[in-house]
Tab-separated table of N, CA and C in Angstrom:
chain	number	residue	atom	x	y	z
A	27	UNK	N	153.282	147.376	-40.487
A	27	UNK	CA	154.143	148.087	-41.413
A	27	UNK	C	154.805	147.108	-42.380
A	28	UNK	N	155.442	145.964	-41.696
A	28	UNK	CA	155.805	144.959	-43.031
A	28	UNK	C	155.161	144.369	-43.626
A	29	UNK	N	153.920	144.629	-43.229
A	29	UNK	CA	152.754	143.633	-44.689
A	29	UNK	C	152.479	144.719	-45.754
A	30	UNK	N	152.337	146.076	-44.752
A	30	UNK	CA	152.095	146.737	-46.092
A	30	UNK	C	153.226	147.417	-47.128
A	31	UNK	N	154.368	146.959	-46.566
A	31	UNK	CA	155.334	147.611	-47.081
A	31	UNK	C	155.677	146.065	-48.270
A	32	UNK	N	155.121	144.822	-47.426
A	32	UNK	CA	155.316	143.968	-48.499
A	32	UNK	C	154.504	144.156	-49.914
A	33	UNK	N	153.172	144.263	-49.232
A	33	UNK	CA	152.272	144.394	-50.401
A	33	UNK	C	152.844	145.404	-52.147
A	34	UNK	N	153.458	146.741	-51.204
A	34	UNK	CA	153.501	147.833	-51.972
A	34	UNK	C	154.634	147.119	-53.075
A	35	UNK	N	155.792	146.099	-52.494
A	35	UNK	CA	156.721	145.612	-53.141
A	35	UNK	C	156.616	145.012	-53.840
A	36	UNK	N	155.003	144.236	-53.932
A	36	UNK	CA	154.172	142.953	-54.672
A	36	UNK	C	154.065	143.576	-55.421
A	37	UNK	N	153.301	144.862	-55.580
A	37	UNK	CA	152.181	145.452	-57.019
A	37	UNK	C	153.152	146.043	-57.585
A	38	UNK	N	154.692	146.647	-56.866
A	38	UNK	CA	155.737	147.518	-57.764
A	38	UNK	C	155.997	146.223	-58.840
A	39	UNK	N	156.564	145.054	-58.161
A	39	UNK	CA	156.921	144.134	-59.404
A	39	UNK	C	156.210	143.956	-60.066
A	40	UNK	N	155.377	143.601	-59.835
A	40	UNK	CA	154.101	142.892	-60.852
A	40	UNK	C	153.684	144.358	-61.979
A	41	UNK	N	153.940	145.416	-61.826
A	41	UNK	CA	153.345	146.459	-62.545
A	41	UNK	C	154.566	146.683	-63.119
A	42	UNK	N	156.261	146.126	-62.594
A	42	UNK	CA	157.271	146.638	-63.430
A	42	UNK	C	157.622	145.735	-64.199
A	43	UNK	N	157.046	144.445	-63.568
A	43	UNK	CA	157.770	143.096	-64.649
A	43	UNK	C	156.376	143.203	-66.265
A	44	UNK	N	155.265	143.868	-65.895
A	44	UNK	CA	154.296	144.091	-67.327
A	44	UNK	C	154.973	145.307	-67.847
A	45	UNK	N	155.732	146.014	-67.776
A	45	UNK	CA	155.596	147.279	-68.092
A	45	UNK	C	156.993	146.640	-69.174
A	46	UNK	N	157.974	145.872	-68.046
A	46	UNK	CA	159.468	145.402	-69.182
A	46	UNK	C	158.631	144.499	-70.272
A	47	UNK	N	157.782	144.065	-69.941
A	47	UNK	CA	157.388	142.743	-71.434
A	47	UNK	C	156.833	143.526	-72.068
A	48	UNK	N	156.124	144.692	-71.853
A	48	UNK	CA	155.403	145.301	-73.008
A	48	UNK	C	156.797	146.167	-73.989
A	49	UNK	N	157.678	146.350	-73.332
A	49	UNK	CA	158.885	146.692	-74.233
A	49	UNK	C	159.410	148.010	-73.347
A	50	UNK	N	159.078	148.492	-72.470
A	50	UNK	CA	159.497	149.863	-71.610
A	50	UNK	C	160.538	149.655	-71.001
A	51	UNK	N	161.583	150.989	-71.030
A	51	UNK	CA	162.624	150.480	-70.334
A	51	UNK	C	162.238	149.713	-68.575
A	52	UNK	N	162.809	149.346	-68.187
A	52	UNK	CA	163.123	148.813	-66.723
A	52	UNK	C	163.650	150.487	-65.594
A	53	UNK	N	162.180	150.168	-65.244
A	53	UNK	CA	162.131	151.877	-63.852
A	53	UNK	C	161.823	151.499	-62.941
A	54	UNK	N	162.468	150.398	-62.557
A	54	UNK	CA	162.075	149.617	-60.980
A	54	UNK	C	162.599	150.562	-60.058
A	55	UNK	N	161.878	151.067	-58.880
A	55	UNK	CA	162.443	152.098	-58.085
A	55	UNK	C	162.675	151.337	-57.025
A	56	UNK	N	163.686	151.489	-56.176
A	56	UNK	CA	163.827	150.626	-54.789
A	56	UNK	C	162.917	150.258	-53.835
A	57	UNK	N	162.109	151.952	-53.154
A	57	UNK	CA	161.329	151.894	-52.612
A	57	UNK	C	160.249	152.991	-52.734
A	58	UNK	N	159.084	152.973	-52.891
A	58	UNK	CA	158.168	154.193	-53.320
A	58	UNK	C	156.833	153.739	-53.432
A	59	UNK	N	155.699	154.785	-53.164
A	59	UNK	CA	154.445	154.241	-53.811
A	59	UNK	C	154.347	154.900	-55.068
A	60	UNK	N	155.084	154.932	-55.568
A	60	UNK	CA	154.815	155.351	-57.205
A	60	UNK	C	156.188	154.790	-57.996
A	61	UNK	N	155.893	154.777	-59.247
A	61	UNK	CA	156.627	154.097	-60.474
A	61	UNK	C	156.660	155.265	-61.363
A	62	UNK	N	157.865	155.224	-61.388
A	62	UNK	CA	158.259	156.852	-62.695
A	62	UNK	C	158.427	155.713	-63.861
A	63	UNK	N	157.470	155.692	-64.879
A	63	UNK	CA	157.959	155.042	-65.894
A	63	UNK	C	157.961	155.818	-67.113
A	64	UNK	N	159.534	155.888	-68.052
A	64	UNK	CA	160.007	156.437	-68.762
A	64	UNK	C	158.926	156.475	-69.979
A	65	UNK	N	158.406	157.218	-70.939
A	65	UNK	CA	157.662	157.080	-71.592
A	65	UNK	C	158.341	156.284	-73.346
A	66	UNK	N	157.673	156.165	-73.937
A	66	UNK	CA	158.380	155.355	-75.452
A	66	UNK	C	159.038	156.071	-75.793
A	67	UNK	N	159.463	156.581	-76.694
A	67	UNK	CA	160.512	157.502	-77.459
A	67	UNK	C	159.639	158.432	-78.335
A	68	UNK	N	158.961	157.814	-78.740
A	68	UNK	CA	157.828	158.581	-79.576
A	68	UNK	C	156.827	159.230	-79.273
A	69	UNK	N	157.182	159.681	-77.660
A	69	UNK	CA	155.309	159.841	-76.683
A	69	UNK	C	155.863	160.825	-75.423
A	70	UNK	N	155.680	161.876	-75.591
A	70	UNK	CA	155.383	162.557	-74.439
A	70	UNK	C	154.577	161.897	-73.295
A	71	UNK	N	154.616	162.380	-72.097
A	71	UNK	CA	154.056	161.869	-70.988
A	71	UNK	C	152.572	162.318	-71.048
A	72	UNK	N	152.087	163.107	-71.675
A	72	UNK	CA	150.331	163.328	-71.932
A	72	UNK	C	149.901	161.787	-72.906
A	73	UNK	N	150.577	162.192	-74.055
A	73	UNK	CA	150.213	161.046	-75.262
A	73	UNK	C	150.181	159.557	-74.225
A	74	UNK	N	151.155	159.410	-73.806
A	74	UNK	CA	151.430	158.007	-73.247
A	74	UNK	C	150.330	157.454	-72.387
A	75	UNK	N	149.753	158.869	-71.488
A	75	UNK	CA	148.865	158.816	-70.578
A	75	UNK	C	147.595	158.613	-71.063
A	76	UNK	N	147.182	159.125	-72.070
A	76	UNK	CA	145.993	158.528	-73.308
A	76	UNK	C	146.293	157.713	-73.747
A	77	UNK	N	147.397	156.866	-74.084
A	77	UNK	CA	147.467	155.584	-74.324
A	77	UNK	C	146.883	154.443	-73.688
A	78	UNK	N	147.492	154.696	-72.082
A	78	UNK	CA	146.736	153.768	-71.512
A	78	UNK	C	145.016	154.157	-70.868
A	79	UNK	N	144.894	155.232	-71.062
A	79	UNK	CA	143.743	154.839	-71.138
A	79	UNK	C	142.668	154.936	-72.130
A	80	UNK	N	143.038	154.178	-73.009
A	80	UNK	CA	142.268	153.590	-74.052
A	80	UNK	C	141.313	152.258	-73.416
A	81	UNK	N	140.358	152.151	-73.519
A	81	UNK	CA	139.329	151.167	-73.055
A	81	UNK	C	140.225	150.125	-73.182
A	82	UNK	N	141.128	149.210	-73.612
A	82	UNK	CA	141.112	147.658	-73.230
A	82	UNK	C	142.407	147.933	-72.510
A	83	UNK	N	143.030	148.840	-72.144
A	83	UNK	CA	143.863	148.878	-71.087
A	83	UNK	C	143.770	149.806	-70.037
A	84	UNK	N	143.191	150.913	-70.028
A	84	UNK	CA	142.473	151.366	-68.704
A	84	UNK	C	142.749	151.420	-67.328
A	85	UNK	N	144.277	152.003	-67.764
A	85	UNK	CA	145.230	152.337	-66.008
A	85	UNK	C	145.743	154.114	-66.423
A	86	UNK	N	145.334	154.500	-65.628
A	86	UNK	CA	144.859	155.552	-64.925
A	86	UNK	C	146.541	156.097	-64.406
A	87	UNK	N	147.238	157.109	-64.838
A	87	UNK	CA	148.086	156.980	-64.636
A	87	UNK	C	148.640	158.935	-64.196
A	88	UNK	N	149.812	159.307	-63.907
A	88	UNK	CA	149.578	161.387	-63.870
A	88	UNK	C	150.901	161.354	-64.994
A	89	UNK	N	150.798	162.031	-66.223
A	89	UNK	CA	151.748	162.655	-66.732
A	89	UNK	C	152.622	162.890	-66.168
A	90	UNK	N	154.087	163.685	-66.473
A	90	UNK	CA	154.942	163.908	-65.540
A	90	UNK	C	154.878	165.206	-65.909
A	91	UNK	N	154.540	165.615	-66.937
A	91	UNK	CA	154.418	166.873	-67.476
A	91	UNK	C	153.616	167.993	-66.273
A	92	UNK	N	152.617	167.143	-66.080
A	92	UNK	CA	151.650	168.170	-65.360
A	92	UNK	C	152.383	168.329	-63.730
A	93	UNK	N	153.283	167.418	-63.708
A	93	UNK	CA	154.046	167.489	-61.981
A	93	UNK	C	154.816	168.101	-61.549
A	94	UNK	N	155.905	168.500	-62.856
A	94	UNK	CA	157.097	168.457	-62.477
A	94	UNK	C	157.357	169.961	-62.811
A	95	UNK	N	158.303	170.416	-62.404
A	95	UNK	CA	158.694	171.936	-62.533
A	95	UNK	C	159.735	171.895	-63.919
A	96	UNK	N	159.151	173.192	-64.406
A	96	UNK	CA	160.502	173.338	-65.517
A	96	UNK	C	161.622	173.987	-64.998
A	97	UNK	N	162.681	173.458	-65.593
A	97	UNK	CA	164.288	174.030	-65.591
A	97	UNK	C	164.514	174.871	-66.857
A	98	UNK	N	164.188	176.141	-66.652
A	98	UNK	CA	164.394	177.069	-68.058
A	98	UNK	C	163.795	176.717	-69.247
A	99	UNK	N	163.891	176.006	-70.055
A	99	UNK	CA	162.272	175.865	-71.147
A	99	UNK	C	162.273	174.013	-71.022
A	100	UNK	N	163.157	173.728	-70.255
A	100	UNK	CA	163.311	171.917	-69.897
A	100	UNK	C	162.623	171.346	-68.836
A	101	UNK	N	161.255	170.495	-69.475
A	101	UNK	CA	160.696	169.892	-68.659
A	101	UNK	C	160.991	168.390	-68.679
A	102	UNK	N	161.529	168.072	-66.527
A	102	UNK	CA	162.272	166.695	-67.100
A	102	UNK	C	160.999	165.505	-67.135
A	103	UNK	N	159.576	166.210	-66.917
A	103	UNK	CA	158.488	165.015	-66.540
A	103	UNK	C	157.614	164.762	-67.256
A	104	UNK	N	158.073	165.481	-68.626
A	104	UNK	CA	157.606	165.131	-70.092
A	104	UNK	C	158.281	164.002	-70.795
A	105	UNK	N	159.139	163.393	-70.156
A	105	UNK	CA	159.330	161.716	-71.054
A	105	UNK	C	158.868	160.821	-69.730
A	106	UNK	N	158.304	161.344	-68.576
A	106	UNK	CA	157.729	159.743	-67.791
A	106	UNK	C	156.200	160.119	-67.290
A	107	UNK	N	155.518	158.911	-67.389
A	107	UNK	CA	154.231	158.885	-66.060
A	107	UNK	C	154.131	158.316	-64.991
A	108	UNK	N	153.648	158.668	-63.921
A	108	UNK	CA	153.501	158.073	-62.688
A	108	UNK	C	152.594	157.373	-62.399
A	109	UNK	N	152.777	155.987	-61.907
A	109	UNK	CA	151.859	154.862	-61.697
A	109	UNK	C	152.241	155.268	-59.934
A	110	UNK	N	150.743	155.189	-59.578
A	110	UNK	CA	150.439	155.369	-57.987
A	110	UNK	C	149.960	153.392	-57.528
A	111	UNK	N	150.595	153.050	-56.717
A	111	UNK	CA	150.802	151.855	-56.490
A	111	UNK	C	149.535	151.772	-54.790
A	112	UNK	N	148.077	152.126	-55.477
A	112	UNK	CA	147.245	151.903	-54.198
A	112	UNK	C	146.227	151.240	-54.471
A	113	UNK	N	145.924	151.167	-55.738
A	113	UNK	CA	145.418	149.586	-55.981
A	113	UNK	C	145.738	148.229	-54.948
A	114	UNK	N	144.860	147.099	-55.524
A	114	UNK	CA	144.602	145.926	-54.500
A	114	UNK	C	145.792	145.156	-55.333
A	115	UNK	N	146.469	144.575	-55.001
A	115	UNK	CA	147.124	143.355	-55.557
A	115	UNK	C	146.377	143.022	-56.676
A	116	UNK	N	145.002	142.453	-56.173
A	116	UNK	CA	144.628	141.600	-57.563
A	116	UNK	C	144.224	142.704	-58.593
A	117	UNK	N	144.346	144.101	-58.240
A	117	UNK	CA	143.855	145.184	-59.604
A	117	UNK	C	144.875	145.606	-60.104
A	118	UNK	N	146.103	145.385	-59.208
A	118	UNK	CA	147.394	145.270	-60.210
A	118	UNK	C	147.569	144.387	-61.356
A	119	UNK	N	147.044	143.065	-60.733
A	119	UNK	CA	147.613	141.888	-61.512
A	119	UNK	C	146.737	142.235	-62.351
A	120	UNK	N	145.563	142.553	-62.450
A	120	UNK	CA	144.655	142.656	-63.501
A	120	UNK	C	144.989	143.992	-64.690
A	121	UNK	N	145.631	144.627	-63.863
A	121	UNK	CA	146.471	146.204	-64.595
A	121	UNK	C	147.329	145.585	-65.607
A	122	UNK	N	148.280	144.543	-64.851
A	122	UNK	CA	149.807	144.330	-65.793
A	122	UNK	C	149.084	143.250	-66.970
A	123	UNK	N	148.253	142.633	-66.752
A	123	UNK	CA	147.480	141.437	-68.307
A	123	UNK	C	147.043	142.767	-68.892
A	124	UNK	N	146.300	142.949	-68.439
A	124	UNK	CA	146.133	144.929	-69.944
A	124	UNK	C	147.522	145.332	-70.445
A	125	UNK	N	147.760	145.656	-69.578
A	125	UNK	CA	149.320	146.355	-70.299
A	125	UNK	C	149.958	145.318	-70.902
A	126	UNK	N	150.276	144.239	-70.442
A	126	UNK	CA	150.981	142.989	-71.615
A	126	UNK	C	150.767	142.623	-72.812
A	127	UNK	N	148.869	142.527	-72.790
A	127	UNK	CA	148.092	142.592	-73.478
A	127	UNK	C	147.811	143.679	-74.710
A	128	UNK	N	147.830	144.686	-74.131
A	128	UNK	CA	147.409	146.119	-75.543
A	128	UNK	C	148.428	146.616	-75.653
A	129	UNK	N	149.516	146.949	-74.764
A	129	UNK	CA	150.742	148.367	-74.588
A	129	UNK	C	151.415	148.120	-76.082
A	130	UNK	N	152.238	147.175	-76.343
A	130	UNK	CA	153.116	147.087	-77.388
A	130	UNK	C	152.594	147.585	-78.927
């Protein structure tokens, strides 16, 4: 349980410390296999989600839109997407050089 709970803590940073350099706010969650990350200002959580997967960055990510329940015509999972943290370490590390790389 503590290796894999280490691991999960490895790929959260490493996928939250690319996500702050590409310019996204900071959505470090304490503990979770997923990353709610806030989307740009300019991007719904669909758009954002075609963002990355555009061929030279190519992470695979769920809208929040499609998750989350509306509150009367307010959907709150249309400004984030969810990064599922079950990737290998090294397909993280290889995730966050894309995103450093193309996101901005």
């Amino acid at each position: 349980v503590a290796r894999m709970r280490n691991g999960y803590k490895q790929k959260r940073d490493i996928l939250a410390e690319a996500l702050v350099s590409a310019g996204l706010d900071d959505c470090t969650p304490d503990a979770t296999l997923y990353v709610w990350q806030k989307t740009p200002a300019n991007m719904n959580s669909v758009d954002f989600a075609k963002k990355l997967l555009r061929k030279e960055i190519a992470v695979v990510v769920t809208p929040g839109a499609w998750i989350s329940a509306k509150f009367n015509s307010f959907d709150p999972g249309n400004s984030y997407v969810r990064f599922a943290l079950v990737p290998s370490i090294k397909e993280t590390k290889e995730s966050a050089k894309r995103i450093k790389g193309h996101l901005k």
